[in-house]
mmCIF file of the C-alpha atoms, coordinates in Angstrom:
data_MODEL
# 
_entry.id   MODEL 
# 
loop_
_atom_site.group_PDB 
_atom_site.id 
_atom_site.type_symbol 
_atom_site.label_atom_id 
_atom_site.label_alt_id 
_atom_site.label_comp_id 
_atom_site.label_asym_id 
_atom_site.label_entity_id 
_atom_site.label_seq_id 
_atom_site.pdbx_PDB_ins_code 
_atom_site.Cartn_x 
_atom_site.Cartn_y 
_atom_site.Cartn_z 
_atom_site.occupancy 
_atom_site.B_iso_or_equiv 
_atom_site.pdbx_formal_charge 
_atom_site.auth_seq_id 
_atom_site.auth_comp_id 
_atom_site.auth_asym_id 
_atom_site.auth_atom_id 
_atom_site.pdbx_PDB_model_num 
ATOM 1   C CA . SER A 1 1   ? -145.908 -280.044 -38.667 1.00 0.00 ? 1   SER A CA 1 
ATOM 2   C CA . GLY A 1 2   ? -144.273 -281.347 -41.971 1.00 0.00 ? 2   GLY A CA 1 
ATOM 3   C CA . LYS A 1 3   ? -141.174 -278.034 -41.518 1.00 0.00 ? 3   LYS A CA 1 
ATOM 4   C CA . THR A 1 4   ? -141.305 -278.627 -38.127 1.00 0.00 ? 4   THR A CA 1 
ATOM 5   C CA . LEU A 1 5   ? -141.123 -283.119 -37.914 1.00 0.00 ? 5   LEU A CA 1 
ATOM 6   C CA . THR A 1 6   ? -138.378 -281.686 -41.103 1.00 0.00 ? 6   THR A CA 1 
ATOM 7   C CA . ALA A 1 7   ? -136.134 -279.217 -38.935 1.00 0.00 ? 7   ALA A CA 1 
ATOM 8   C CA . LEU A 1 8   ? -136.861 -281.595 -36.338 1.00 0.00 ? 8   LEU A CA 1 
ATOM 9   C CA . LEU A 1 9   ? -134.842 -284.689 -38.394 1.00 0.00 ? 9   LEU A CA 1 
ATOM 10  C CA . ASN A 1 10  ? -132.583 -281.983 -39.677 1.00 0.00 ? 10  ASN A CA 1 
ATOM 11  C CA . ASP A 1 11  ? -131.259 -281.352 -36.070 1.00 0.00 ? 11  ASP A CA 1 
ATOM 12  C CA . VAL A 1 12  ? -131.099 -284.853 -35.086 1.00 0.00 ? 12  VAL A CA 1 
ATOM 13  C CA . LEU A 1 13  ? -128.755 -285.717 -38.367 1.00 0.00 ? 13  LEU A CA 1 
ATOM 14  C CA . ASP A 1 14  ? -126.771 -282.873 -38.111 1.00 0.00 ? 14  ASP A CA 1 
ATOM 15  C CA . LEU A 1 15  ? -125.891 -283.809 -34.009 1.00 0.00 ? 15  LEU A CA 1 
ATOM 16  C CA . SER A 1 16  ? -125.222 -287.417 -35.443 1.00 0.00 ? 16  SER A CA 1 
ATOM 17  C CA . LYS A 1 17  ? -123.013 -286.179 -37.489 1.00 0.00 ? 17  LYS A CA 1 
ATOM 18  C CA . ILE A 1 18  ? -121.213 -283.973 -35.144 1.00 0.00 ? 18  ILE A CA 1 
ATOM 19  C CA . GLU A 1 19  ? -121.045 -286.465 -32.194 1.00 0.00 ? 19  GLU A CA 1 
ATOM 20  C CA . ALA A 1 20  ? -119.539 -289.232 -34.865 1.00 0.00 ? 20  ALA A CA 1 
ATOM 21  C CA . GLY A 1 21  ? -117.197 -286.838 -36.256 1.00 0.00 ? 21  GLY A CA 1 
ATOM 22  C CA . LYS A 1 22  ? -118.458 -286.780 -39.665 1.00 0.00 ? 22  LYS A CA 1 
ATOM 23  C CA . ILE A 1 23  ? -118.616 -282.264 -39.773 1.00 0.00 ? 23  ILE A CA 1 
ATOM 24  C CA . GLU A 1 24  ? -116.180 -280.824 -41.733 1.00 0.00 ? 24  GLU A CA 1 
ATOM 25  C CA . ILE A 1 25  ? -115.866 -277.581 -41.776 1.00 0.00 ? 25  ILE A CA 1 
ATOM 26  C CA . ALA A 1 26  ? -115.593 -275.497 -45.522 1.00 0.00 ? 26  ALA A CA 1 
ATOM 27  C CA . CYS A 1 27  ? -113.747 -272.110 -45.493 1.00 0.00 ? 27  CYS A CA 1 
ATOM 28  C CA . VAL A 1 28  ? -114.269 -270.147 -48.778 1.00 0.00 ? 28  VAL A CA 1 
ATOM 29  C CA . ASP A 1 29  ? -113.890 -267.130 -49.677 1.00 0.00 ? 29  ASP A CA 1 
ATOM 30  C CA . GLY A 1 30  ? -116.403 -264.428 -48.193 1.00 0.00 ? 30  GLY A CA 1 
ATOM 31  C CA . GLU A 1 31  ? -117.807 -261.527 -47.067 1.00 0.00 ? 31  GLU A CA 1 
ATOM 32  C CA . LEU A 1 32  ? -119.100 -261.787 -43.916 1.00 0.00 ? 32  LEU A CA 1 
ATOM 33  C CA . ALA A 1 33  ? -120.991 -258.486 -43.978 1.00 0.00 ? 33  ALA A CA 1 
ATOM 34  C CA . VAL A 1 34  ? -122.944 -259.925 -46.768 1.00 0.00 ? 34  VAL A CA 1 
ATOM 35  C CA . THR A 1 35  ? -123.376 -263.348 -45.100 1.00 0.00 ? 35  THR A CA 1 
ATOM 36  C CA . PHE A 1 36  ? -125.275 -261.349 -41.741 1.00 0.00 ? 36  PHE A CA 1 
ATOM 37  C CA . ASP A 1 37  ? -127.174 -258.425 -44.256 1.00 0.00 ? 37  ASP A CA 1 
ATOM 38  C CA . ARG A 1 38  ? -128.817 -261.920 -46.388 1.00 0.00 ? 38  ARG A CA 1 
ATOM 39  C CA . LEU A 1 39  ? -129.263 -263.206 -42.658 1.00 0.00 ? 39  LEU A CA 1 
ATOM 40  C CA . ARG A 1 40  ? -131.370 -260.093 -41.621 1.00 0.00 ? 40  ARG A CA 1 
ATOM 41  C CA . GLN A 1 41  ? -133.412 -260.359 -44.534 1.00 0.00 ? 41  GLN A CA 1 
ATOM 42  C CA . LEU A 1 42  ? -134.146 -264.365 -44.238 1.00 0.00 ? 42  LEU A CA 1 
ATOM 43  C CA . PHE A 1 43  ? -135.670 -263.568 -40.809 1.00 0.00 ? 43  PHE A CA 1 
ATOM 44  C CA . LEU A 1 44  ? -136.487 -259.805 -41.451 1.00 0.00 ? 44  LEU A CA 1 
ATOM 45  C CA . GLN A 1 45  ? -140.563 -261.166 -42.503 1.00 0.00 ? 45  GLN A CA 1 
ATOM 46  C CA . ARG A 1 46  ? -141.524 -263.146 -39.237 1.00 0.00 ? 46  ARG A CA 1 
ATOM 47  C CA . ALA A 1 47  ? -140.048 -260.667 -37.139 1.00 0.00 ? 47  ALA A CA 1 
ATOM 48  C CA . VAL A 1 48  ? -141.748 -258.020 -39.141 1.00 0.00 ? 48  VAL A CA 1 
ATOM 49  C CA . GLU A 1 49  ? -145.163 -260.761 -38.240 1.00 0.00 ? 49  GLU A CA 1 
ATOM 50  C CA . ARG A 1 50  ? -144.608 -260.093 -34.842 1.00 0.00 ? 50  ARG A CA 1 
ATOM 51  C CA . GLY A 1 51  ? -144.205 -256.368 -35.294 1.00 0.00 ? 51  GLY A CA 1 
ATOM 52  C CA . LEU A 1 52  ? -140.151 -256.551 -33.840 1.00 0.00 ? 52  LEU A CA 1 
ATOM 53  C CA . SER A 1 53  ? -137.482 -254.992 -36.489 1.00 0.00 ? 53  SER A CA 1 
ATOM 54  C CA . ILE A 1 54  ? -133.841 -256.754 -37.354 1.00 0.00 ? 54  ILE A CA 1 
ATOM 55  C CA . ASP A 1 55  ? -130.714 -254.158 -36.504 1.00 0.00 ? 55  ASP A CA 1 
ATOM 56  C CA . LEU A 1 56  ? -127.835 -255.973 -38.106 1.00 0.00 ? 56  LEU A CA 1 
ATOM 57  C CA . GLN A 1 57  ? -124.779 -253.369 -36.667 1.00 0.00 ? 57  GLN A CA 1 
ATOM 58  C CA . ILE A 1 58  ? -121.149 -254.304 -38.264 1.00 0.00 ? 58  ILE A CA 1 
ATOM 59  C CA . ALA A 1 59  ? -118.233 -253.060 -36.049 1.00 0.00 ? 59  ALA A CA 1 
ATOM 60  C CA . PRO A 1 60  ? -116.183 -250.362 -38.673 1.00 0.00 ? 60  PRO A CA 1 
ATOM 61  C CA . GLY A 1 61  ? -112.447 -252.715 -39.357 1.00 0.00 ? 61  GLY A CA 1 
ATOM 62  C CA . MET A 1 62  ? -114.054 -255.843 -39.786 1.00 0.00 ? 62  MET A CA 1 
ATOM 63  C CA . PRO A 1 63  ? -112.689 -256.990 -42.580 1.00 0.00 ? 63  PRO A CA 1 
ATOM 64  C CA . GLN A 1 64  ? -114.050 -257.517 -46.874 1.00 0.00 ? 64  GLN A CA 1 
ATOM 65  C CA . LYS A 1 65  ? -113.069 -261.126 -47.542 1.00 0.00 ? 65  LYS A CA 1 
ATOM 66  C CA . LEU A 1 66  ? -112.736 -263.663 -44.893 1.00 0.00 ? 66  LEU A CA 1 
ATOM 67  C CA . HIS A 1 67  ? -111.952 -267.418 -45.299 1.00 0.00 ? 67  HIS A CA 1 
ATOM 68  C CA . TYR A 1 68  ? -114.653 -268.982 -43.037 1.00 0.00 ? 68  TYR A CA 1 
ATOM 69  C CA . ASP A 1 69  ? -117.975 -271.981 -43.588 1.00 0.00 ? 69  ASP A CA 1 
ATOM 70  C CA . PRO A 1 70  ? -120.601 -269.332 -44.719 1.00 0.00 ? 70  PRO A CA 1 
ATOM 71  C CA . VAL A 1 71  ? -123.312 -272.929 -44.632 1.00 0.00 ? 71  VAL A CA 1 
ATOM 72  C CA . ARG A 1 72  ? -122.387 -272.959 -40.792 1.00 0.00 ? 72  ARG A CA 1 
ATOM 73  C CA . VAL A 1 73  ? -122.181 -268.981 -40.011 1.00 0.00 ? 73  VAL A CA 1 
ATOM 74  C CA . ARG A 1 74  ? -125.997 -269.271 -41.263 1.00 0.00 ? 74  ARG A CA 1 
ATOM 75  C CA . GLN A 1 75  ? -127.216 -272.686 -39.538 1.00 0.00 ? 75  GLN A CA 1 
ATOM 76  C CA . CYS A 1 76  ? -125.696 -271.040 -35.926 1.00 0.00 ? 76  CYS A CA 1 
ATOM 77  C CA . VAL A 1 77  ? -126.365 -267.292 -36.587 1.00 0.00 ? 77  VAL A CA 1 
ATOM 78  C CA . GLY A 1 78  ? -129.609 -268.475 -38.092 1.00 0.00 ? 78  GLY A CA 1 
ATOM 79  C CA . ASN A 1 79  ? -130.798 -270.319 -34.978 1.00 0.00 ? 79  ASN A CA 1 
ATOM 80  C CA . LEU A 1 80  ? -129.755 -267.402 -32.395 1.00 0.00 ? 80  LEU A CA 1 
ATOM 81  C CA . LEU A 1 81  ? -131.617 -265.014 -34.930 1.00 0.00 ? 81  LEU A CA 1 
ATOM 82  C CA . SER A 1 82  ? -135.064 -268.144 -34.632 1.00 0.00 ? 82  SER A CA 1 
ATOM 83  C CA . ASN A 1 83  ? -134.862 -267.528 -30.940 1.00 0.00 ? 83  ASN A CA 1 
ATOM 84  C CA . ALA A 1 84  ? -134.733 -264.399 -30.315 1.00 0.00 ? 84  ALA A CA 1 
ATOM 85  C CA . ILE A 1 85  ? -137.717 -263.612 -32.022 1.00 0.00 ? 85  ILE A CA 1 
ATOM 86  C CA . LYS A 1 86  ? -139.952 -266.554 -31.254 1.00 0.00 ? 86  LYS A CA 1 
ATOM 87  C CA . PHE A 1 87  ? -139.284 -264.778 -27.664 1.00 0.00 ? 87  PHE A CA 1 
ATOM 88  C CA . THR A 1 88  ? -139.173 -261.701 -28.016 1.00 0.00 ? 88  THR A CA 1 
ATOM 89  C CA . GLU A 1 89  ? -142.678 -260.581 -28.014 1.00 0.00 ? 89  GLU A CA 1 
ATOM 90  C CA . ARG A 1 90  ? -141.703 -256.408 -28.292 1.00 0.00 ? 90  ARG A CA 1 
ATOM 91  C CA . GLY A 1 91  ? -138.924 -254.279 -29.409 1.00 0.00 ? 91  GLY A CA 1 
ATOM 92  C CA . ILE A 1 92  ? -135.739 -255.054 -31.360 1.00 0.00 ? 92  ILE A CA 1 
ATOM 93  C CA . VAL A 1 93  ? -133.308 -257.981 -31.753 1.00 0.00 ? 93  VAL A CA 1 
ATOM 94  C CA . THR A 1 94  ? -129.602 -256.517 -33.073 1.00 0.00 ? 94  THR A CA 1 
ATOM 95  C CA . MET A 1 95  ? -127.211 -258.642 -34.057 1.00 0.00 ? 95  MET A CA 1 
ATOM 96  C CA . ALA A 1 96  ? -123.666 -256.659 -33.598 1.00 0.00 ? 96  ALA A CA 1 
ATOM 97  C CA . VAL A 1 97  ? -120.044 -258.244 -35.601 1.00 0.00 ? 97  VAL A CA 1 
ATOM 98  C CA . SER A 1 98  ? -117.249 -256.932 -34.565 1.00 0.00 ? 98  SER A CA 1 
ATOM 99  C CA . ALA A 1 99  ? -113.335 -258.605 -35.642 1.00 0.00 ? 99  ALA A CA 1 
ATOM 100 C CA . THR A 1 100 ? -110.101 -259.178 -32.866 1.00 0.00 ? 100 THR A CA 1 
ATOM 101 C CA . ALA A 1 101 ? -107.155 -260.094 -34.789 1.00 0.00 ? 101 ALA A CA 1 
ATOM 102 C CA . VAL A 1 102 ? -105.792 -262.773 -33.113 1.00 0.00 ? 102 VAL A CA 1 
ATOM 103 C CA . GLY A 1 103 ? -101.994 -263.655 -35.350 1.00 0.00 ? 103 GLY A CA 1 
ATOM 104 C CA . ALA A 1 104 ? -101.025 -263.216 -38.614 1.00 0.00 ? 104 ALA A CA 1 
ATOM 105 C CA . GLY A 1 105 ? -103.956 -263.156 -40.608 1.00 0.00 ? 105 GLY A CA 1 
ATOM 106 C CA . VAL A 1 106 ? -106.286 -264.904 -38.398 1.00 0.00 ? 106 VAL A CA 1 
ATOM 107 C CA . TRP A 1 107 ? -109.348 -263.095 -36.703 1.00 0.00 ? 107 TRP A CA 1 
ATOM 108 C CA . ARG A 1 108 ? -112.166 -264.180 -34.416 1.00 0.00 ? 108 ARG A CA 1 
ATOM 109 C CA . ILE A 1 109 ? -115.458 -263.019 -35.477 1.00 0.00 ? 109 ILE A CA 1 
ATOM 110 C CA . SER A 1 110 ? -117.728 -261.885 -32.625 1.00 0.00 ? 110 SER A CA 1 
ATOM 111 C CA . VAL A 1 111 ? -122.623 -262.153 -33.171 1.00 0.00 ? 111 VAL A CA 1 
ATOM 112 C CA . ALA A 1 112 ? -124.047 -260.627 -30.090 1.00 0.00 ? 112 ALA A CA 1 
ATOM 113 C CA . ILE A 1 113 ? -127.776 -261.468 -30.952 1.00 0.00 ? 113 ILE A CA 1 
ATOM 114 C CA . ILE A 1 114 ? -129.207 -259.385 -27.940 1.00 0.00 ? 114 ILE A CA 1 
ATOM 115 C CA . ASP A 1 115 ? -133.511 -259.767 -27.224 1.00 0.00 ? 115 ASP A CA 1 
ATOM 116 C CA . THR A 1 116 ? -134.853 -257.306 -25.704 1.00 0.00 ? 116 THR A CA 1 
ATOM 117 C CA . GLY A 1 117 ? -137.867 -260.832 -24.957 1.00 0.00 ? 117 GLY A CA 1 
ATOM 118 C CA . ILE A 1 118 ? -138.349 -262.880 -21.583 1.00 0.00 ? 118 ILE A CA 1 
ATOM 119 C CA . GLY A 1 119 ? -134.339 -262.941 -20.352 1.00 0.00 ? 119 GLY A CA 1 
ATOM 120 C CA . MET A 1 120 ? -134.192 -266.332 -18.411 1.00 0.00 ? 120 MET A CA 1 
ATOM 121 C CA . SER A 1 121 ? -132.948 -267.388 -15.426 1.00 0.00 ? 121 SER A CA 1 
ATOM 122 C CA . GLU A 1 122 ? -128.839 -268.845 -14.008 1.00 0.00 ? 122 GLU A CA 1 
ATOM 123 C CA . ALA A 1 123 ? -130.710 -272.321 -14.062 1.00 0.00 ? 123 ALA A CA 1 
ATOM 124 C CA . THR A 1 124 ? -132.337 -272.172 -17.471 1.00 0.00 ? 124 THR A CA 1 
ATOM 125 C CA . ARG A 1 125 ? -128.872 -270.563 -18.196 1.00 0.00 ? 125 ARG A CA 1 
ATOM 126 C CA . SER A 1 126 ? -127.017 -273.503 -16.654 1.00 0.00 ? 126 SER A CA 1 
ATOM 127 C CA . LYS A 1 127 ? -128.526 -276.707 -18.193 1.00 0.00 ? 127 LYS A CA 1 
ATOM 128 C CA . LEU A 1 128 ? -129.581 -274.375 -22.222 1.00 0.00 ? 128 LEU A CA 1 
ATOM 129 C CA . PHE A 1 129 ? -126.454 -276.021 -24.308 1.00 0.00 ? 129 PHE A CA 1 
ATOM 130 C CA . THR A 1 130 ? -127.408 -280.087 -23.488 1.00 0.00 ? 130 THR A CA 1 
ATOM 131 C CA . THR A 1 131 ? -129.204 -281.719 -26.326 1.00 0.00 ? 131 THR A CA 1 
ATOM 132 C CA . PHE A 1 132 ? -132.772 -281.518 -25.564 1.00 0.00 ? 132 PHE A CA 1 
ATOM 133 C CA . THR A 1 133 ? -133.103 -279.226 -22.711 1.00 0.00 ? 133 THR A CA 1 
ATOM 134 C CA . GLN A 1 134 ? -135.300 -275.796 -23.400 1.00 0.00 ? 134 GLN A CA 1 
ATOM 135 C CA . ALA A 1 135 ? -136.489 -273.726 -19.805 1.00 0.00 ? 135 ALA A CA 1 
ATOM 136 C CA . ASP A 1 136 ? -139.631 -275.421 -19.014 1.00 0.00 ? 136 ASP A CA 1 
ATOM 137 C CA . ALA A 1 137 ? -142.003 -277.787 -20.165 1.00 0.00 ? 137 ALA A CA 1 
ATOM 138 C CA . SER A 1 138 ? -144.303 -274.596 -19.894 1.00 0.00 ? 138 SER A CA 1 
ATOM 139 C CA . ILE A 1 139 ? -141.420 -273.040 -22.435 1.00 0.00 ? 139 ILE A CA 1 
ATOM 140 C CA . THR A 1 140 ? -141.940 -275.563 -24.768 1.00 0.00 ? 140 THR A CA 1 
ATOM 141 C CA . ARG A 1 141 ? -145.137 -275.591 -24.718 1.00 0.00 ? 141 ARG A CA 1 
ATOM 142 C CA . ARG A 1 142 ? -145.766 -272.225 -25.138 1.00 0.00 ? 142 ARG A CA 1 
ATOM 143 C CA . PHE A 1 143 ? -143.209 -271.229 -28.315 1.00 0.00 ? 143 PHE A CA 1 
ATOM 144 C CA . GLY A 1 144 ? -142.325 -274.441 -29.146 1.00 0.00 ? 144 GLY A CA 1 
ATOM 145 C CA . GLY A 1 145 ? -138.341 -275.772 -29.848 1.00 0.00 ? 145 GLY A CA 1 
ATOM 146 C CA . SER A 1 146 ? -137.251 -279.319 -29.736 1.00 0.00 ? 146 SER A CA 1 
ATOM 147 C CA . GLY A 1 147 ? -134.093 -278.022 -27.059 1.00 0.00 ? 147 GLY A CA 1 
ATOM 148 C CA . LEU A 1 148 ? -131.509 -278.597 -30.100 1.00 0.00 ? 148 LEU A CA 1 
ATOM 149 C CA . GLY A 1 149 ? -130.384 -275.702 -32.390 1.00 0.00 ? 149 GLY A CA 1 
ATOM 150 C CA . LEU A 1 150 ? -128.522 -274.246 -29.371 1.00 0.00 ? 150 LEU A CA 1 
ATOM 151 C CA . ALA A 1 151 ? -125.954 -277.061 -28.626 1.00 0.00 ? 151 ALA A CA 1 
ATOM 152 C CA . ILE A 1 152 ? -125.776 -278.170 -32.385 1.00 0.00 ? 152 ILE A CA 1 
ATOM 153 C CA . THR A 1 153 ? -125.110 -274.426 -32.528 1.00 0.00 ? 153 THR A CA 1 
ATOM 154 C CA . ARG A 1 154 ? -122.387 -274.370 -29.750 1.00 0.00 ? 154 ARG A CA 1 
ATOM 155 C CA . GLN A 1 155 ? -120.918 -277.649 -30.951 1.00 0.00 ? 155 GLN A CA 1 
ATOM 156 C CA . LEU A 1 156 ? -120.979 -276.057 -34.627 1.00 0.00 ? 156 LEU A CA 1 
ATOM 157 C CA . ALA A 1 157 ? -118.895 -273.037 -33.037 1.00 0.00 ? 157 ALA A CA 1 
ATOM 158 C CA . ARG A 1 158 ? -116.204 -274.919 -31.402 1.00 0.00 ? 158 ARG A CA 1 
ATOM 159 C CA . LEU A 1 159 ? -115.529 -276.638 -34.620 1.00 0.00 ? 159 LEU A CA 1 
ATOM 160 C CA . MET A 1 160 ? -114.805 -273.141 -35.981 1.00 0.00 ? 160 MET A CA 1 
ATOM 161 C CA . GLY A 1 161 ? -112.575 -272.375 -33.007 1.00 0.00 ? 161 GLY A CA 1 
ATOM 162 C CA . GLY A 1 162 ? -114.680 -270.137 -31.184 1.00 0.00 ? 162 GLY A CA 1 
ATOM 163 C CA . ASP A 1 163 ? -117.908 -270.832 -28.905 1.00 0.00 ? 163 ASP A CA 1 
ATOM 164 C CA . VAL A 1 164 ? -121.853 -269.057 -28.142 1.00 0.00 ? 164 VAL A CA 1 
ATOM 165 C CA . THR A 1 165 ? -122.277 -267.702 -24.705 1.00 0.00 ? 165 THR A CA 1 
ATOM 166 C CA . VAL A 1 166 ? -125.549 -266.345 -23.328 1.00 0.00 ? 166 VAL A CA 1 
ATOM 167 C CA . GLU A 1 167 ? -126.072 -263.229 -20.469 1.00 0.00 ? 167 GLU A CA 1 
ATOM 168 C CA . SER A 1 168 ? -129.317 -263.030 -19.353 1.00 0.00 ? 168 SER A CA 1 
ATOM 169 C CA . GLU A 1 169 ? -131.916 -261.337 -16.642 1.00 0.00 ? 169 GLU A CA 1 
ATOM 170 C CA . PRO A 1 170 ? -135.433 -262.255 -16.187 1.00 0.00 ? 170 PRO A CA 1 
ATOM 171 C CA . GLY A 1 171 ? -137.576 -260.325 -18.147 1.00 0.00 ? 171 GLY A CA 1 
ATOM 172 C CA . LYS A 1 172 ? -134.759 -258.383 -19.782 1.00 0.00 ? 172 LYS A CA 1 
ATOM 173 C CA . GLY A 1 173 ? -133.749 -259.922 -22.365 1.00 0.00 ? 173 GLY A CA 1 
ATOM 174 C CA . SER A 1 174 ? -131.149 -262.316 -23.590 1.00 0.00 ? 174 SER A CA 1 
ATOM 175 C CA . THR A 1 175 ? -127.555 -261.364 -25.209 1.00 0.00 ? 175 THR A CA 1 
ATOM 176 C CA . PHE A 1 176 ? -126.055 -264.990 -27.399 1.00 0.00 ? 176 PHE A CA 1 
ATOM 177 C CA . THR A 1 177 ? -122.517 -264.828 -28.629 1.00 0.00 ? 177 THR A CA 1 
ATOM 178 C CA . LEU A 1 178 ? -121.310 -266.388 -31.225 1.00 0.00 ? 178 LEU A CA 1 
ATOM 179 C CA . THR A 1 179 ? -117.328 -266.412 -31.635 1.00 0.00 ? 179 THR A CA 1 
ATOM 180 C CA . PHE A 1 180 ? -115.653 -268.511 -34.160 1.00 0.00 ? 180 PHE A CA 1 
ATOM 181 C CA . LEU A 1 181 ? -111.706 -268.255 -36.502 1.00 0.00 ? 181 LEU A CA 1 
ATOM 182 C CA . ALA A 1 182 ? -111.515 -266.977 -40.091 1.00 0.00 ? 182 ALA A CA 1 
ATOM 183 C CA . GLU A 1 183 ? -108.895 -266.005 -41.804 1.00 0.00 ? 183 GLU A CA 1 
# 
């Protein structure tokens, strides 16, 4: 209960900072592959407890060092991984990372979180990134959550020059794709 309350409070505070324009993107030099491998390791135990695996796929040609905000990238990808694990009862969660040059020294990073979970309808997808929104009350009862993670993730992605999109079908899993810019 304490962890749940702390997570909810942190989400509300982050959302308030974003809406007030007080959140800053603090870019530093780092290795995205290392950031994503550490995230995989962080969530692996939870996945294994559910009988799942997490596969990390880094596309060839990914720049080794980039300038990005590792804290916000971890927050966004962590939210997506947490949801993928929560809504997947069997199978695999895949993190597929790629980079596309969009200008002189600027890269669009794409992180697709692909699961084999419960999936969702078009009606659910259309309201997914709204604050305090989940599919329906039965989903909230069964899986928990506050309905803030995806709204925060989208807003942070947009602050980093990207977005979050989703493709999904009921019973066939979901693919959430986070994009952001790095130099």
